[in-house]
Short mmCIF file of C-alpha atoms in Angstrom, two decimals:
data_model
loop_
_atom_site.label_atom_id
_atom_site.label_comp_id
_atom_site.label_asym_id
_atom_site.label_seq_id
_atom_site.Cartn_x
_atom_site.Cartn_y
_atom_site.Cartn_z
CA MET A 1 -0.05 0.02 0.00
CA ASN A 2 1.05 3.46 -0.84
CA TYR A 3 1.03 6.06 1.99
CA ALA A 4 1.05 9.78 2.42
CA LEU A 5 2.81 11.16 5.43
CA VAL A 6 1.33 14.40 6.66
CA THR A 7 3.36 16.27 9.35
CA GLY A 8 1.42 18.41 11.67
CA GLY A 9 -1.73 16.54 10.58
CA SER A 10 -3.87 16.62 13.54
CA ARG A 11 -5.45 20.01 13.18
CA GLY A 12 -6.25 22.93 10.71
CA LEU A 13 -4.55 22.77 7.32
CA GLY A 14 -2.81 19.56 8.02
CA ALA A 15 -6.07 17.74 9.08
CA SER A 16 -7.56 19.00 5.71
CA ILE A 17 -4.77 17.85 3.64
CA ALA A 18 -4.70 14.41 5.38
CA LYS A 19 -8.51 13.95 4.74
CA ARG A 20 -8.15 15.13 1.04
CA LEU A 21 -5.25 12.81 0.17
CA THR A 22 -7.16 9.68 1.36
CA SER A 23 -8.14 7.42 -1.50
CA PRO A 24 -8.45 3.65 -2.29
CA GLU A 25 -4.90 3.87 -3.63
CA LEU A 26 -3.37 6.09 -0.84
CA ALA A 27 -3.48 5.65 2.87
CA VAL A 28 -2.41 8.42 5.19
CA ILE A 29 -0.12 8.72 8.23
CA ILE A 30 -1.19 11.54 10.50
CA ASN A 31 1.82 13.03 12.38
CA TYR A 32 1.35 15.07 15.54
CA ARG A 33 3.55 16.04 18.39
CA SER A 34 1.18 16.24 21.47
CA ASN A 35 -2.44 16.57 20.50
CA GLU A 36 -3.35 12.91 20.36
CA GLU A 37 -7.17 13.59 20.73
CA ALA A 38 -7.31 15.86 17.70
CA ALA A 39 -5.23 13.29 15.68
CA ILE A 40 -7.58 10.40 16.61
CA ARG A 41 -10.56 12.45 15.43
CA VAL A 42 -9.02 13.10 12.00
CA ALA A 43 -8.22 9.37 11.66
CA GLU A 44 -11.69 8.26 12.79
CA GLU A 45 -13.23 10.58 10.14
CA ILE A 46 -11.00 9.20 7.37
CA ARG A 47 -11.88 5.54 8.46
CA ALA A 48 -15.56 6.18 8.70
CA ASN A 49 -15.35 7.21 4.95
CA GLY A 50 -13.54 4.07 4.04
CA GLY A 51 -9.86 5.28 4.17
CA ILE A 52 -6.83 4.04 5.94
CA ALA A 53 -5.14 6.19 8.54
CA ASP A 54 -2.21 5.56 10.83
CA LEU A 55 -1.26 7.75 13.68
CA LEU A 56 2.48 8.46 14.11
CA PRO A 57 3.43 10.80 17.22
CA PHE A 58 6.82 12.45 16.92
CA ASP A 59 8.55 15.88 17.13
CA VAL A 60 9.69 16.93 13.67
CA SER A 61 12.44 19.13 15.17
CA SER A 62 14.01 16.17 17.00
CA GLU A 63 16.31 13.89 14.75
CA LYS A 64 15.93 10.96 17.26
CA SER A 65 12.30 11.34 17.60
CA VAL A 66 11.80 11.33 13.79
CA ASP A 67 14.20 8.36 13.21
CA ALA A 68 12.64 6.38 15.97
CA ALA A 69 9.02 6.81 14.87
CA LEU A 70 9.66 6.23 11.15
CA GLU A 71 11.84 3.14 11.85
CA LYS A 72 9.06 1.74 14.07
CA TRP A 73 6.46 2.38 11.25
CA GLU A 74 8.65 0.79 8.61
CA ASP A 75 9.17 -2.18 10.72
CA ALA A 76 5.50 -2.62 11.12
CA HIS A 77 4.83 -2.11 7.37
CA PRO A 78 7.44 -4.11 5.43
CA ASN A 79 5.28 -4.20 2.26
CA ASP A 80 4.26 -0.58 2.38
CA GLN A 81 6.04 2.58 1.21
CA ILE A 82 5.60 6.27 1.76
CA THR A 83 5.16 7.84 -1.64
CA VAL A 84 3.88 11.29 -0.65
CA LEU A 85 5.42 13.47 1.94
CA VAL A 86 3.59 16.73 2.97
CA ASN A 87 5.90 18.81 5.24
CA ASN A 88 3.20 20.88 6.88
CA ALA A 89 4.30 21.15 10.51
CA GLY A 90 5.09 24.76 11.64
CA ILE A 91 4.51 27.17 14.32
CA ARG A 92 4.28 30.88 14.73
CA GLU A 93 6.07 32.88 17.56
CA ASP A 94 5.32 36.47 16.23
CA ASN A 95 7.26 39.49 17.65
CA LEU A 96 9.07 42.50 16.48
CA MET A 97 12.76 41.62 16.06
CA ILE A 98 13.90 44.07 18.61
CA PHE A 99 11.71 42.33 21.28
CA MET A 100 12.14 38.71 19.80
CA GLN A 101 13.61 36.14 22.32
CA SER A 102 16.19 33.79 21.14
CA GLU A 103 13.82 30.86 21.91
CA GLN A 104 11.06 32.35 19.72
CA TRP A 105 13.62 32.50 16.74
CA HIS A 106 15.07 29.06 17.23
CA LYS A 107 11.68 27.28 17.99
CA VAL A 108 10.17 28.57 14.62
CA ILE A 109 13.29 27.82 12.53
CA ASN A 110 13.82 24.54 14.00
CA THR A 111 10.25 23.26 13.52
CA THR A 112 10.10 24.25 9.90
CA LEU A 113 13.73 23.65 8.71
CA ASP A 114 15.02 20.93 10.95
CA GLY A 115 11.57 19.28 10.38
CA PHE A 116 11.90 19.43 6.85
CA PHE A 117 15.42 18.10 6.84
CA TYR A 118 14.99 15.20 9.28
CA VAL A 119 11.71 13.87 7.91
CA THR A 120 12.58 14.25 4.23
CA ARG A 121 16.00 12.70 4.48
CA ARG A 122 14.49 9.67 6.22
CA VAL A 123 11.64 9.31 3.73
CA LEU A 124 13.60 10.10 0.44
CA LYS A 125 15.51 6.86 0.33
CA GLY A 126 12.37 4.82 -0.28
CA MET A 127 11.14 7.19 -2.96
CA LEU A 128 14.50 7.11 -4.85
CA THR A 129 14.60 3.29 -4.76
CA LYS A 130 10.98 3.12 -6.10
CA LYS A 131 11.73 6.01 -8.68
CA PHE A 132 8.54 7.69 -7.53
CA GLY A 133 7.80 10.24 -4.93
CA ARG A 134 5.98 13.50 -4.28
CA ILE A 135 7.41 15.92 -1.70
CA ILE A 136 5.12 18.92 -1.01
CA ASN A 137 6.46 21.56 1.40
CA ILE A 138 3.99 24.10 3.00
CA ALA A 139 5.74 27.44 2.84
CA SER A 140 3.82 30.83 3.23
CA LEU A 141 3.26 34.10 1.74
CA SER A 142 5.49 35.35 4.58
CA GLY A 143 8.41 33.50 3.05
CA LEU A 144 7.80 35.19 -0.31
CA LYS A 145 6.81 38.78 0.78
CA GLY A 146 8.07 39.13 4.32
CA LEU A 147 5.55 40.30 7.08
CA PRO A 148 6.49 42.57 9.91
CA GLY A 149 6.59 40.69 13.23
CA GLN A 150 7.46 37.51 11.51
CA ALA A 151 11.14 37.75 10.82
CA ASN A 152 11.70 34.28 12.21
CA TYR A 153 8.65 32.81 10.24
CA SER A 154 9.64 34.65 7.08
CA ALA A 155 13.19 33.44 7.42
CA ALA A 156 12.06 29.82 7.95
CA LYS A 157 9.62 29.74 4.97
CA ALA A 158 11.96 31.51 2.64
CA ALA A 159 14.60 28.92 3.45
CA LEU A 160 12.15 26.09 2.75
CA ILE A 161 11.44 27.52 -0.64
CA GLY A 162 15.10 27.63 -1.38
CA ALA A 163 15.60 24.01 -0.10
CA THR A 164 12.66 23.05 -2.31
CA LYS A 165 14.27 24.36 -5.35
CA ALA A 166 17.61 22.68 -4.54
CA LEU A 167 16.27 19.32 -3.62
CA ALA A 168 14.00 19.17 -6.85
CA GLN A 169 17.08 19.25 -8.87
CA GLU A 170 18.86 16.53 -6.91
CA VAL A 171 16.04 14.01 -7.17
CA ALA A 172 14.34 14.67 -10.61
CA ALA A 173 16.22 11.89 -12.46
CA ARG A 174 14.49 9.47 -10.05
CA LYS A 175 11.07 10.64 -10.90
CA VAL A 176 10.63 12.31 -7.45
CA THR A 177 9.08 15.89 -7.68
CA VAL A 178 9.54 18.46 -4.88
CA ASN A 179 7.28 21.70 -4.87
CA ALA A 180 6.16 24.15 -2.32
CA ILE A 181 2.85 25.80 -1.67
CA ALA A 182 2.74 29.37 -0.38
CA PRO A 183 -0.61 29.93 1.34
CA GLY A 184 -1.74 33.46 2.21
CA PHE A 185 -4.18 34.02 4.99
CA ILE A 186 -6.11 30.69 5.58
CA LYS A 187 -8.55 30.00 8.22
CA SER A 188 -6.79 27.71 10.69
CA ASP A 189 -5.43 27.46 14.18
CA MET A 190 -2.53 29.34 12.80
CA THR A 191 -4.47 32.48 12.02
CA LYS A 192 -7.15 32.34 14.62
CA ASP A 193 -5.53 35.17 16.62
CA LEU A 194 -5.27 37.69 13.56
CA ASP A 195 -7.72 40.47 12.82
CA GLU A 196 -9.66 38.87 9.95
CA SER A 197 -12.01 41.74 9.39
CA THR A 198 -9.15 44.18 8.87
CA LEU A 199 -6.76 41.97 7.09
CA LYS A 200 -9.22 40.73 4.42
CA LYS A 201 -9.42 44.26 3.09
CA GLN A 202 -5.95 43.81 1.78
CA ILE A 203 -6.96 40.79 -0.11
CA PRO A 204 -8.37 41.20 -3.70
CA LEU A 205 -10.80 38.39 -3.38
CA GLY A 206 -11.86 40.00 0.00
CA ARG A 207 -11.70 36.93 2.25
CA PHE A 208 -9.45 34.42 3.99
CA GLY A 209 -8.94 31.04 2.17
CA GLU A 210 -10.50 27.76 3.40
CA PRO A 211 -8.03 24.89 4.31
CA GLU A 212 -9.93 22.71 1.79
CA GLU A 213 -8.69 25.06 -1.06
CA VAL A 214 -5.09 24.35 0.01
CA ALA A 215 -5.68 20.78 0.47
CA ALA A 216 -7.02 20.54 -3.21
CA LEU A 217 -3.88 22.01 -4.42
CA VAL A 218 -1.80 19.62 -2.34
CA SER A 219 -3.85 16.72 -3.76
CA PHE A 220 -3.06 17.73 -7.34
CA LEU A 221 0.65 18.00 -6.65
CA ALA A 222 0.60 14.51 -5.06
CA SER A 223 -1.01 12.98 -8.10
CA LYS A 224 0.53 11.73 -11.28
CA ASP A 225 -1.10 14.67 -13.12
CA SER A 226 1.55 16.87 -11.74
CA SER A 227 4.52 14.74 -12.91
CA TYR A 228 6.07 17.67 -15.03
CA ILE A 229 5.88 20.19 -12.22
CA THR A 230 8.90 20.31 -9.86
CA GLY A 231 10.92 22.97 -8.12
CA GLU A 232 7.94 25.27 -8.10
CA THR A 233 6.39 27.55 -5.30
CA ILE A 234 2.69 27.89 -5.99
CA SER A 235 0.89 30.82 -4.22
CA ILE A 236 -2.72 30.41 -2.90
CA ASN A 237 -3.47 33.75 -1.55
CA GLY A 238 -6.60 35.38 -2.93
CA GLY A 239 -4.48 37.70 -5.09
CA LEU A 240 -2.45 39.25 -2.08
CA TYR A 241 1.23 39.47 -3.12
#
């Protein structure tokens, strides 16, 4: 069986992606760090609709946690393979740089970048061996445009976009594609503390996006229909650049 691994898949955008990717041909691994209750709810919904969902807790920013969890999964699934990886796990710790604490900087950078590196490196070997894979990195408008109060988040997501472009060239010969998606303001746990009524006035389409709209784009990039797209960063932002 082919599996899609979605990091940070228990809530918000990650949960929508996990549910959208599930199909008769593709099972889903829902990664989470601490919110087991939310992860169980996502898995139950997938199973209720006839899909297959595994839960896999680990901290993406910890090399030991990533390796131990994925080794355990691989040992339990000797005939299965992860063919789709969605690097979605990320956090915000917004602050003006002059007031930003070192912990806020490193926590955001480590979750996005170390998480991408540790998880992708582990999963990539199987994709290269099978000569098929889809790696989809969830970046952000912040990584393209830069947003005040988000020097840490903008730096992490901009670096993720650079890594996407580099890795895409490394693995293209083995039929593995690597792309990034840069969402704008999407309704989720990540944006629930933002002033939506004010911010949506800056968006040409006049609203925040829905998680399902991003999930639909992820689903396309995970499919065989996207086989000639790699190294790209696709914005989904309602026209806000």
